[in-house]
Coordinates of C-alpha atoms and ligand atoms in Angstrom, one line a residue:
M1 CA 258.0 254.8 168.9
K2 CA 258.3 251.4 167.1
F3 CA 257.4 249.7 170.4
Q4 CA 254.4 251.9 171.1
N5 CA 253.1 251.7 167.6
R6 CA 253.3 247.9 167.5
L7 CA 250.9 247.7 170.5
S8 CA 247.7 247.9 168.7
A9 CA 244.6 247.8 170.9
L10 CA 244.1 244.1 170.1
A11 CA 247.7 243.2 170.6
A12 CA 247.7 245.0 173.9
V13 CA 244.7 243.0 175.2
A14 CA 246.4 239.8 174.1
L15 CA 249.6 240.9 175.8
V16 CA 247.9 241.8 179.0
A17 CA 246.2 238.4 179.0
S18 CA 249.5 236.7 178.3
L19 CA 251.6 238.7 180.7
G20 CA 249.0 238.3 183.5
L21 CA 249.7 234.7 184.0
T22 CA 250.5 233.9 187.6
A23 CA 253.9 232.3 188.1
C24 CA 253.8 229.1 190.2
G25 CA 257.1 229.7 191.9
G26 CA 260.6 228.4 191.4
N27 CA 262.0 224.9 191.5
S28 CA 265.5 224.1 192.5
D29 CA 265.8 220.4 192.5
G30 CA 269.6 220.7 192.8
A31 CA 270.0 217.7 190.5
S32 CA 269.8 217.2 186.8
G33 CA 267.1 215.0 185.4
S34 CA 268.4 211.6 184.2
S35 CA 267.3 210.2 180.8
G36 CA 265.2 207.2 181.5
G37 CA 262.1 205.6 180.1
G38 CA 262.3 207.6 176.9
K39 CA 261.3 210.8 178.6
T40 CA 262.9 214.0 177.3
T41 CA 265.1 215.4 180.1
V42 CA 265.4 219.2 180.1
T43 CA 267.6 221.0 182.7
F44 CA 267.4 224.8 183.2
L45 CA 270.6 226.6 184.2
P46 CA 269.9 230.2 185.1
K47 CA 272.7 232.9 185.6
N48 CA 272.3 232.3 189.3
L49 CA 269.8 230.9 191.7
G50 CA 267.8 233.1 194.1
N51 CA 266.7 235.6 191.5
P52 CA 262.8 235.9 191.2
Y53 CA 263.1 236.5 187.5
F54 CA 264.6 233.1 186.9
D55 CA 262.3 231.5 189.5
T56 CA 259.5 232.7 187.2
S57 CA 261.1 231.9 183.8
D58 CA 262.2 228.4 185.0
A59 CA 258.7 227.7 186.4
G60 CA 257.4 228.5 182.9
G61 CA 260.0 225.9 181.6
K62 CA 258.8 223.4 184.1
A63 CA 255.1 223.9 183.1
A64 CA 256.1 223.2 179.5
V65 CA 258.2 220.1 180.3
D66 CA 255.3 218.8 182.5
E67 CA 252.9 219.4 179.6
F68 CA 254.9 217.4 177.1
G69 CA 255.6 214.6 179.6
G70 CA 259.4 215.2 180.0
T71 CA 261.6 215.4 183.1
Y72 CA 262.5 218.8 184.3
A73 CA 265.4 220.0 186.6
E74 CA 266.9 223.3 187.5
V75 CA 270.5 223.7 188.7
G76 CA 272.7 226.8 189.0
P77 CA 275.5 228.7 190.8
D78 CA 274.9 231.1 193.6
T79 CA 276.8 233.9 191.9
A80 CA 276.7 235.1 188.3
T81 CA 280.4 234.9 187.6
P82 CA 281.7 234.1 184.1
D83 CA 282.6 230.4 184.5
A84 CA 280.4 229.5 187.5
Q85 CA 278.1 227.5 185.2
V86 CA 280.8 225.2 183.8
P87 CA 280.6 222.5 186.4
F88 CA 276.8 222.3 186.0
I89 CA 277.1 221.9 182.2
N90 CA 279.7 219.2 182.7
T91 CA 277.5 217.3 185.2
A92 CA 274.5 217.5 182.9
A93 CA 276.5 216.2 180.0
Q94 CA 277.8 213.3 182.1
Q95 CA 274.3 212.5 183.1
G96 CA 273.2 212.4 179.5
V97 CA 270.6 215.1 179.8
D98 CA 268.8 215.6 176.5
A99 CA 268.8 219.4 176.6
L100 CA 270.2 222.2 178.6
V101 CA 268.5 225.6 178.7
I102 CA 271.0 228.2 179.8
S103 CA 271.0 232.0 180.5
A104 CA 274.7 232.6 180.0
D105 CA 276.8 234.5 182.5
D106 CA 279.4 235.1 179.8
P107 CA 279.4 234.8 176.0
K108 CA 282.5 232.7 175.7
A109 CA 283.6 231.3 179.1
I110 CA 281.1 228.4 179.0
C111 CA 281.6 227.5 175.3
N112 CA 284.2 224.7 175.8
A113 CA 281.9 223.0 178.3
I114 CA 279.0 223.4 175.9
G115 CA 281.0 221.8 173.1
T116 CA 281.7 218.8 175.3
A117 CA 278.1 218.5 176.2
Q118 CA 277.0 218.7 172.6
S119 CA 279.5 216.0 171.7
A120 CA 277.8 213.8 174.4
G121 CA 274.5 214.4 172.6
T122 CA 273.0 217.3 174.7
K123 CA 271.2 220.0 172.8
I124 CA 272.0 223.5 174.0
V125 CA 269.3 226.2 174.0
T126 CA 270.3 229.6 175.4
F127 CA 267.5 231.9 176.6
D128 CA 267.5 235.4 178.1
S129 CA 271.4 235.9 177.8
D130 CA 273.1 234.3 174.8
T131 CA 276.5 232.8 174.3
S132 CA 278.4 233.5 171.1
P133 CA 276.0 232.2 168.4
D134 CA 278.5 229.5 167.2
C135 CA 278.5 227.6 170.5
R136 CA 274.8 226.9 171.0
D137 CA 272.1 225.3 169.0
L138 CA 269.4 228.0 169.5
F139 CA 268.8 231.3 171.3
I140 CA 265.4 232.2 172.6
N141 CA 265.4 236.0 172.7
Q142 CA 262.8 237.7 174.9
A143 CA 262.5 240.8 172.6
T144 CA 264.9 242.4 170.1
A145 CA 267.9 244.0 171.8
E146 CA 267.1 247.3 169.9
G147 CA 263.5 247.3 171.3
I148 CA 264.8 246.6 174.9
A149 CA 267.4 249.4 174.6
K150 CA 264.9 251.9 173.2
V151 CA 262.1 251.4 175.7
Q152 CA 264.5 252.1 178.6
V153 CA 266.0 255.2 176.9
D154 CA 262.5 256.5 176.0
E155 CA 261.3 256.0 179.6
I156 CA 264.3 257.8 181.2
A157 CA 264.1 260.6 178.7
K158 CA 260.4 261.2 179.5
Q159 CA 261.1 261.1 183.2
I160 CA 263.9 263.6 183.2
G161 CA 262.7 266.1 180.6
D162 CA 265.2 264.7 178.0
S163 CA 268.1 266.5 179.7
G164 CA 270.7 265.9 182.4
E165 CA 273.1 263.3 183.8
I166 CA 272.2 259.6 184.0
A167 CA 274.0 256.5 185.0
I168 CA 273.5 252.8 184.4
L169 CA 273.4 250.2 187.2
S170 CA 273.9 246.9 185.3
A171 CA 274.1 243.2 186.2
A172 CA 277.5 241.4 185.9
A173 CA 280.2 243.0 183.8
N174 CA 280.3 240.0 181.4
A175 CA 276.5 239.5 181.0
T176 CA 275.9 239.1 177.2
N177 CA 272.3 240.5 177.4
Q178 CA 273.0 243.6 179.5
N179 CA 276.1 244.5 177.5
A180 CA 274.3 244.3 174.2
W181 CA 271.5 246.5 175.5
I182 CA 273.9 249.0 177.0
E183 CA 275.8 249.4 173.7
L184 CA 272.5 250.1 171.9
M185 CA 271.3 252.5 174.6
K186 CA 274.5 254.5 174.1
K187 CA 273.8 254.7 170.4
D188 CA 270.2 255.7 171.0
L189 CA 271.3 258.4 173.5
A190 CA 273.9 259.8 171.0
A191 CA 271.5 259.8 168.1
D192 CA 268.3 261.1 169.7
H193 CA 269.0 262.6 173.1
P194 CA 272.0 265.0 172.8
N195 CA 271.1 266.7 176.2
I196 CA 271.3 263.5 178.2
K197 CA 274.8 262.6 179.4
L198 CA 275.6 259.1 180.5
V199 CA 278.2 259.7 183.3
D200 CA 278.8 256.3 184.7
T201 CA 278.1 252.5 184.3
V202 CA 278.4 250.3 187.4
Y203 CA 277.8 246.6 188.0
G204 CA 275.8 245.1 190.8
N205 CA 276.5 241.5 189.7
D206 CA 272.8 240.7 190.0
D207 CA 273.4 240.6 193.7
D208 CA 270.9 242.5 195.8
Q209 CA 273.3 244.0 198.4
T210 CA 276.0 244.8 195.8
S211 CA 273.4 246.6 193.7
F212 CA 272.1 248.5 196.7
D213 CA 275.6 249.6 197.6
K214 CA 276.5 250.6 194.1
T215 CA 273.3 252.8 193.9
A216 CA 274.4 254.6 197.1
A217 CA 277.9 255.1 195.6
L218 CA 276.5 256.4 192.3
L219 CA 274.5 259.1 194.0
Q220 CA 277.4 260.0 196.2
A221 CA 279.8 260.3 193.2
H222 CA 277.4 262.2 190.9
P223 CA 275.6 264.9 192.9
D224 CA 273.8 266.2 189.7
L225 CA 272.5 262.8 188.7
K226 CA 268.9 263.0 187.4
G227 CA 268.3 259.4 186.5
I228 CA 269.4 255.8 186.7
I229 CA 268.6 253.0 184.2
S230 CA 269.0 249.6 185.6
P231 CA 268.6 246.9 182.9
T232 CA 268.3 244.1 185.4
T233 CA 265.5 243.0 187.7
V234 CA 267.8 242.6 190.6
G235 CA 269.5 246.0 190.1
I236 CA 266.3 248.0 189.7
A237 CA 264.7 246.5 192.7
A238 CA 267.7 247.2 194.9
A239 CA 268.1 250.7 193.5
A240 CA 264.4 251.4 194.2
R241 CA 264.7 250.2 197.7
Y242 CA 267.6 252.5 198.3
L243 CA 265.9 255.5 196.7
S244 CA 262.6 254.9 198.5
T245 CA 264.0 255.8 201.9
S246 CA 266.6 258.4 200.7
E247 CA 266.5 262.1 200.1
Y248 CA 266.6 261.3 196.4
K249 CA 263.1 259.7 196.3
G250 CA 261.0 261.4 193.6
K251 CA 264.0 263.6 192.6
V252 CA 266.3 261.0 190.9
A253 CA 264.4 259.0 188.3
L254 CA 264.8 255.2 188.1
T255 CA 263.7 253.0 185.2
G256 CA 264.9 249.8 183.5
L257 CA 263.8 246.2 183.6
G258 CA 261.9 244.9 186.6
T259 CA 259.3 242.4 187.6
P260 CA 255.9 243.8 188.6
N261 CA 256.0 241.9 191.9
Q262 CA 259.3 243.4 193.0
M263 CA 258.5 246.9 191.8
R264 CA 254.9 247.3 192.8
E265 CA 255.5 249.0 196.2
Y266 CA 258.0 251.5 194.6
V267 CA 255.6 252.4 191.8
K268 CA 252.9 253.0 194.4
D269 CA 255.0 255.0 196.8
G270 CA 256.2 257.3 194.0
T271 CA 259.9 256.2 193.9
V272 CA 259.4 254.8 190.3
T273 CA 257.2 256.0 187.5
S274 CA 257.6 253.2 184.9
F275 CA 259.8 250.3 183.9
A276 CA 259.7 247.6 181.3
L277 CA 260.0 243.8 180.9
W278 CA 258.5 240.8 179.0
N279 CA 256.8 237.8 180.5
P280 CA 259.7 235.6 181.9
E281 CA 257.3 232.7 182.4
D282 CA 256.5 232.7 178.7
L283 CA 260.2 232.9 177.9
G284 CA 261.0 229.8 179.9
Y285 CA 258.0 228.0 178.5
L286 CA 259.0 228.8 174.9
A287 CA 262.6 227.7 175.6
A288 CA 261.5 224.3 176.9
Y289 CA 259.4 223.7 173.8
A290 CA 262.2 224.7 171.6
A291 CA 264.5 222.3 173.4
K292 CA 262.0 219.5 172.9
A293 CA 261.8 220.3 169.2
L294 CA 265.6 220.1 168.9
V295 CA 265.8 216.8 170.8
D296 CA 263.0 215.3 168.7
G297 CA 264.7 216.5 165.5
T298 CA 261.7 218.5 164.4
I299 CA 264.1 221.5 164.0
T300 CA 267.8 221.8 163.8
G301 CA 268.1 225.6 164.3
K302 CA 268.0 226.4 160.6
E303 CA 266.4 229.7 159.6
G304 CA 262.7 229.0 158.7
D305 CA 262.4 225.9 160.9
K306 CA 259.0 225.9 162.6
F307 CA 257.9 224.3 165.9
D308 CA 254.9 224.3 168.1
A309 CA 255.2 225.9 171.6
G310 CA 252.0 224.7 173.3
K311 CA 249.7 227.5 174.4
L312 CA 252.0 230.1 172.8
G313 CA 251.4 228.7 169.3
S314 CA 253.8 228.2 166.5
F315 CA 257.3 229.8 166.2
T316 CA 259.8 230.2 163.4
V317 CA 263.6 230.2 163.8
G318 CA 265.1 233.4 162.5
A319 CA 268.6 234.4 161.5
D320 CA 271.5 233.2 163.7
A321 CA 269.4 230.4 165.1
T322 CA 267.4 232.8 167.1
V323 CA 263.7 232.6 168.1
L324 CA 261.9 235.8 169.2
L325 CA 259.3 235.8 172.0
G326 CA 257.8 239.3 171.4
D327 CA 257.9 242.9 172.4
P328 CA 258.9 244.5 175.8
Y329 CA 256.0 245.9 177.8
V330 CA 255.9 249.1 180.0
F331 CA 254.5 248.9 183.5
D332 CA 253.3 251.9 185.5
K333 CA 250.7 252.6 188.2
S334 CA 247.8 252.3 185.8
N335 CA 248.5 248.7 184.9
I336 CA 250.9 247.1 187.5
D337 CA 248.2 245.5 189.6
K338 CA 247.2 243.3 186.6
F339 CA 250.5 241.5 186.7
K340 CA 251.5 238.8 189.2
F341 CA 255.0 237.8 188.5
Ligands
LIG401 C1 268.0 239.9 185.6 C2 269.0 239.1 184.8 C3 268.3 238.6 183.5 C4 267.7 239.8 182.8 C5 266.7 240.5 183.7 C6 266.1 241.7 183.0 O1 267.0 239.1 186.2 O2 270.1 239.8 184.6 O3 269.3 238.1 182.7 O4 267.1 239.5 181.6 O5 267.4 240.9 184.9

């Protein structure tokens, strides 16, 4: 409700305009930028490479860094395992990168490496998936965790008549963002949806094939399953692909968090009714401007600090050194063609 109410007609128009920006593709230089000539060097470190969501968010980061005349790089592991990001953090610190922008694979496993990088003068911005708040300088949150949980529970409830067995197909078991959303979804279900029973939570590790196989196994293990929530763009796309050619198409509901480009065909062929997300490009763009503000000393991460984020306008740091991008947005067949990311 809160989410729907907040979308006033005017805000919805602005949101569509903002979400409708076309991503310009990923960039995987494979090397960190080096500080030189006084340019601000910003390196993006996603959970893993090869995920269209991070291709889009990091392209937004690159657009911002280009705009303010800095040096951009993207590095990252192939798999989203807890400590896979550690060597990349160490290398960036050794190279004297001014700021690292990280979507954390684990809330704690990368904190030691982050501490070493901070001692070497690198500012640490998390975005998308946070670490423990005490080990980074700032977290750029795509939307409130409560809002992200609620929109997914609301959508599945609508799609299954607010009753029956559901399961969650998540990303990696240690992912800070998915785990926070899952906890809140459980609370929402318990409080407002007594007839929906969450029977299983499985992990596809943000790997397409693993997510596809886990979907098949879920349907096998729970013959009465009425719906799946997948709070990961990789998981929901793989689950949709599985459902679309199976006997469950149109019978087992699927919602969660997806990119319009990956989900379009499944919305059009009737596999999926609706799903949610934010604009990953804006998220990366905002994170890059926040990194620049930290490096310049315009902000320190203190509550109330204000900084400018180019075309997105001015942002204020909230509690726990967190900056909020906006609200999640629901995509369905009536609007999906407006979005190109
Ligand atoms: C995947 C990643 C990312 C998450 C989105 C929704 O791309 O797990 O961290 O925010 O899904």
